[in-house]
Amino acid sequence: MFDKALFYFFASLAVVSAFLVVTRRNAVHSAIFLITALLATAGIFLQLHAEFLFIVQIILYVGGIMVLFVF
């Protein structure tokens, strides 16, 4: 029951954040919502016991790509 609720939380957070990425006019706000969407995706990976994908998602995408996008 808790796993299902956690999955729905991460999935809805990812969908709402992705929607906000494309609707915001400010690039910094879009980047923050993209970070949120990527972290929600990483949470889904962790819930699926894909620890390697969880770490790669956080380090590579959230850490690396978003630093390049913001600066």
CSV table of N, CA and C in Angstrom, one decimal:
chain,number,residue,atom,x,y,z
A,1,MET,N,0.8,-1.2,0.0
A,1,MET,CA,0.0,0.0,0.0
A,1,MET,C,0.9,1.3,0.0
A,2,PHE,N,1.9,1.3,0.9
A,2,PHE,CA,2.8,2.4,0.9
A,2,PHE,C,3.6,2.6,-0.4
A,3,ASP,N,4.0,1.4,-1.0
A,3,ASP,CA,4.7,1.5,-2.2
A,3,ASP,C,3.9,2.1,-3.3
A,4,LYS,N,2.7,1.7,-3.4
A,4,LYS,CA,1.8,2.3,-4.4
A,4,LYS,C,1.6,3.8,-4.2
A,5,ALA,N,1.4,4.2,-3.0
A,5,ALA,CA,1.2,5.7,-2.7
A,5,ALA,C,2.5,6.4,-3.1
A,6,LEU,N,3.6,5.8,-2.7
A,6,LEU,CA,4.9,6.5,-3.0
A,6,LEU,C,5.1,6.6,-4.5
A,7,PHE,N,4.7,5.5,-5.3
A,7,PHE,CA,4.9,5.6,-6.7
A,7,PHE,C,4.0,6.7,-7.3
A,8,TYR,N,2.7,6.7,-6.9
A,8,TYR,CA,1.8,7.8,-7.4
A,8,TYR,C,2.3,9.2,-7.0
A,9,PHE,N,2.9,9.3,-5.8
A,9,PHE,CA,3.5,10.6,-5.5
A,9,PHE,C,4.6,11.0,-6.4
A,10,PHE,N,5.5,10.1,-6.7
A,10,PHE,CA,6.7,10.5,-7.6
A,10,PHE,C,6.2,10.7,-9.0
A,11,ALA,N,5.2,9.8,-9.4
A,11,ALA,CA,4.7,10.0,-10.8
A,11,ALA,C,4.0,11.3,-11.0
A,12,SER,N,3.1,11.6,-10.1
A,12,SER,CA,2.4,12.9,-10.2
A,12,SER,C,3.3,14.1,-10.1
A,13,LEU,N,4.3,14.0,-9.2
A,13,LEU,CA,5.3,15.1,-9.1
A,13,LEU,C,6.1,15.2,-10.4
A,14,ALA,N,6.4,14.1,-11.0
A,14,ALA,CA,7.2,14.2,-12.3
A,14,ALA,C,6.3,14.8,-13.4
A,15,VAL,N,5.0,14.4,-13.5
A,15,VAL,CA,4.1,14.9,-14.5
A,15,VAL,C,3.8,16.4,-14.3
A,16,VAL,N,3.6,16.8,-13.1
A,16,VAL,CA,3.3,18.2,-12.8
A,16,VAL,C,4.5,19.1,-13.1
A,17,SER,N,5.7,18.6,-12.6
A,17,SER,CA,6.9,19.3,-12.9
A,17,SER,C,7.2,19.5,-14.4
A,18,ALA,N,7.0,18.4,-15.1
A,18,ALA,CA,7.2,18.5,-16.5
A,18,ALA,C,6.3,19.4,-17.2
A,19,PHE,N,5.1,19.5,-16.8
A,19,PHE,CA,4.1,20.5,-17.3
A,19,PHE,C,4.6,21.9,-17.0
A,20,LEU,N,5.1,22.1,-15.8
A,20,LEU,CA,5.5,23.4,-15.4
A,20,LEU,C,6.8,23.8,-16.1
A,21,VAL,N,7.6,22.9,-16.5
A,21,VAL,CA,8.8,23.2,-17.3
A,21,VAL,C,8.5,23.8,-18.6
A,22,VAL,N,7.5,23.3,-19.3
A,22,VAL,CA,7.1,23.9,-20.6
A,22,VAL,C,6.2,25.1,-20.5
A,23,THR,N,5.6,25.4,-19.4
A,23,THR,CA,4.7,26.5,-19.3
A,23,THR,C,5.4,27.8,-18.7
A,24,ARG,N,6.5,27.6,-18.0
A,24,ARG,CA,7.1,28.8,-17.4
A,24,ARG,C,7.9,29.6,-18.5
A,25,ARG,N,7.9,30.9,-18.4
A,25,ARG,CA,8.6,31.7,-19.3
A,25,ARG,C,10.1,32.0,-18.8
A,26,ASN,N,10.3,32.0,-17.5
A,26,ASN,CA,11.6,32.2,-16.9
A,26,ASN,C,12.4,30.9,-17.0
A,27,ALA,N,13.6,31.0,-17.6
A,27,ALA,CA,14.5,29.8,-17.8
A,27,ALA,C,14.9,29.2,-16.5
A,28,VAL,N,15.2,30.1,-15.5
A,28,VAL,CA,15.6,29.6,-14.2
A,28,VAL,C,14.5,28.8,-13.5
A,29,HIS,N,13.3,29.3,-13.6
A,29,HIS,CA,12.1,28.5,-13.0
A,29,HIS,C,11.9,27.2,-13.7
A,30,SER,N,12.1,27.2,-15.1
A,30,SER,CA,12.0,26.0,-15.8
A,30,SER,C,13.1,25.0,-15.4
A,31,ALA,N,14.3,25.5,-15.2
A,31,ALA,CA,15.4,24.6,-14.7
A,31,ALA,C,15.1,24.0,-13.4
A,32,ILE,N,14.5,24.8,-12.5
A,32,ILE,CA,14.2,24.3,-11.1
A,32,ILE,C,13.1,23.2,-11.2
A,33,PHE,N,12.1,23.4,-12.1
A,33,PHE,CA,11.1,22.4,-12.2
A,33,PHE,C,11.6,21.1,-13.0
A,34,LEU,N,12.6,21.3,-13.9
A,34,LEU,CA,13.2,20.2,-14.5
A,34,LEU,C,14.0,19.4,-13.5
A,35,ILE,N,14.7,20.0,-12.6
A,35,ILE,CA,15.4,19.3,-11.5
A,35,ILE,C,14.4,18.5,-10.7
A,36,THR,N,13.3,19.1,-10.4
A,36,THR,CA,12.3,18.4,-9.6
A,36,THR,C,11.7,17.2,-10.4
A,37,ALA,N,11.5,17.3,-11.7
A,37,ALA,CA,11.0,16.2,-12.5
A,37,ALA,C,12.1,15.1,-12.5
A,38,LEU,N,13.3,15.5,-12.7
A,38,LEU,CA,14.4,14.5,-12.7
A,38,LEU,C,14.6,13.8,-11.4
A,39,LEU,N,14.5,14.5,-10.3
A,39,LEU,CA,14.5,13.9,-9.0
A,39,LEU,C,13.4,12.9,-8.7
A,40,ALA,N,12.2,13.3,-9.2
A,40,ALA,CA,11.0,12.4,-9.1
A,40,ALA,C,11.3,11.1,-9.9
A,41,THR,N,11.8,11.2,-11.1
A,41,THR,CA,12.2,10.1,-11.9
A,41,THR,C,13.2,9.2,-11.1
A,42,ALA,N,14.2,9.8,-10.5
A,42,ALA,CA,15.2,9.1,-9.7
A,42,ALA,C,14.5,8.4,-8.6
A,43,GLY,N,13.5,9.0,-7.9
A,43,GLY,CA,12.7,8.3,-6.9
A,43,GLY,C,12.0,7.1,-7.4
A,44,ILE,N,11.5,7.1,-8.6
A,44,ILE,CA,10.8,6.0,-9.2
A,44,ILE,C,11.8,4.9,-9.4
A,45,PHE,N,13.0,5.2,-9.9
A,45,PHE,CA,14.1,4.2,-10.1
A,45,PHE,C,14.5,3.6,-8.8
A,46,LEU,N,14.6,4.4,-7.7
A,46,LEU,CA,14.9,3.8,-6.4
A,46,LEU,C,13.9,2.9,-5.9
A,47,GLN,N,12.6,3.2,-6.2
A,47,GLN,CA,11.5,2.4,-5.7
A,47,GLN,C,11.5,1.0,-6.5
A,48,LEU,N,12.0,1.1,-7.7
A,48,LEU,CA,12.0,-0.2,-8.5
A,48,LEU,C,13.3,-1.0,-8.3
A,49,HIS,N,14.1,-0.6,-7.2
A,49,HIS,CA,15.3,-1.3,-6.9
A,49,HIS,C,16.4,-1.2,-8.0
A,50,ALA,N,16.4,-0.1,-8.7
A,50,ALA,CA,17.4,0.1,-9.7
A,50,ALA,C,18.3,1.2,-9.2
A,51,GLU,N,19.2,0.8,-8.2
A,51,GLU,CA,20.0,1.7,-7.5
A,51,GLU,C,21.0,2.4,-8.4
A,52,PHE,N,21.5,1.7,-9.4
A,52,PHE,CA,22.5,2.3,-10.3
A,52,PHE,C,21.9,3.4,-11.1
A,53,LEU,N,20.7,3.1,-11.7
A,53,LEU,CA,20.0,4.2,-12.4
A,53,LEU,C,19.6,5.4,-11.5
A,54,PHE,N,19.3,5.1,-10.3
A,54,PHE,CA,19.0,6.2,-9.3
A,54,PHE,C,20.2,7.1,-9.2
A,55,ILE,N,21.4,6.5,-9.0
A,55,ILE,CA,22.6,7.3,-8.8
A,55,ILE,C,23.0,8.0,-10.1
A,56,VAL,N,22.9,7.3,-11.2
A,56,VAL,CA,23.3,7.9,-12.5
A,56,VAL,C,22.3,9.1,-12.8
A,57,GLN,N,21.1,8.9,-12.5
A,57,GLN,CA,20.1,10.0,-12.7
A,57,GLN,C,20.4,11.2,-11.9
A,58,ILE,N,20.8,11.1,-10.7
A,58,ILE,CA,21.1,12.2,-9.8
A,58,ILE,C,22.4,12.8,-10.2
A,59,ILE,N,23.5,12.0,-10.4
A,59,ILE,CA,24.8,12.6,-10.6
A,59,ILE,C,24.9,13.2,-12.0
A,60,LEU,N,24.4,12.4,-13.0
A,60,LEU,CA,24.6,12.9,-14.4
A,60,LEU,C,23.6,13.9,-14.8
A,61,TYR,N,22.4,13.7,-14.7
A,61,TYR,CA,21.3,14.6,-15.2
A,61,TYR,C,21.1,15.8,-14.2
A,62,VAL,N,20.8,15.5,-13.0
A,62,VAL,CA,20.5,16.6,-12.1
A,62,VAL,C,21.7,17.4,-11.8
A,63,GLY,N,22.8,16.7,-11.5
A,63,GLY,CA,24.1,17.4,-11.2
A,63,GLY,C,24.7,18.0,-12.4
A,64,GLY,N,25.0,17.3,-13.4
A,64,GLY,CA,25.8,17.7,-14.6
A,64,GLY,C,25.0,18.6,-15.6
A,65,ILE,N,24.0,18.0,-16.1
A,65,ILE,CA,23.2,18.7,-17.2
A,65,ILE,C,22.6,20.0,-16.7
A,66,MET,N,22.1,20.0,-15.5
A,66,MET,CA,21.4,21.2,-15.0
A,66,MET,C,22.4,22.3,-14.7
A,67,VAL,N,23.6,21.9,-14.3
A,67,VAL,CA,24.6,23.0,-14.0
A,67,VAL,C,24.9,23.6,-15.4
A,68,LEU,N,25.1,22.8,-16.4
A,68,LEU,CA,25.3,23.4,-17.7
A,68,LEU,C,24.2,24.3,-18.2
A,69,PHE,N,22.9,23.8,-17.9
A,69,PHE,CA,21.8,24.6,-18.4
A,69,PHE,C,21.6,25.9,-17.7
A,70,VAL,N,21.9,25.9,-16.4
A,70,VAL,CA,21.7,27.1,-15.6
A,70,VAL,C,22.8,28.1,-15.9
A,71,PHE,N,24.0,27.7,-16.0
A,71,PHE,CA,25.1,28.6,-16.3
A,71,PHE,C,25.5,28.6,-17.7
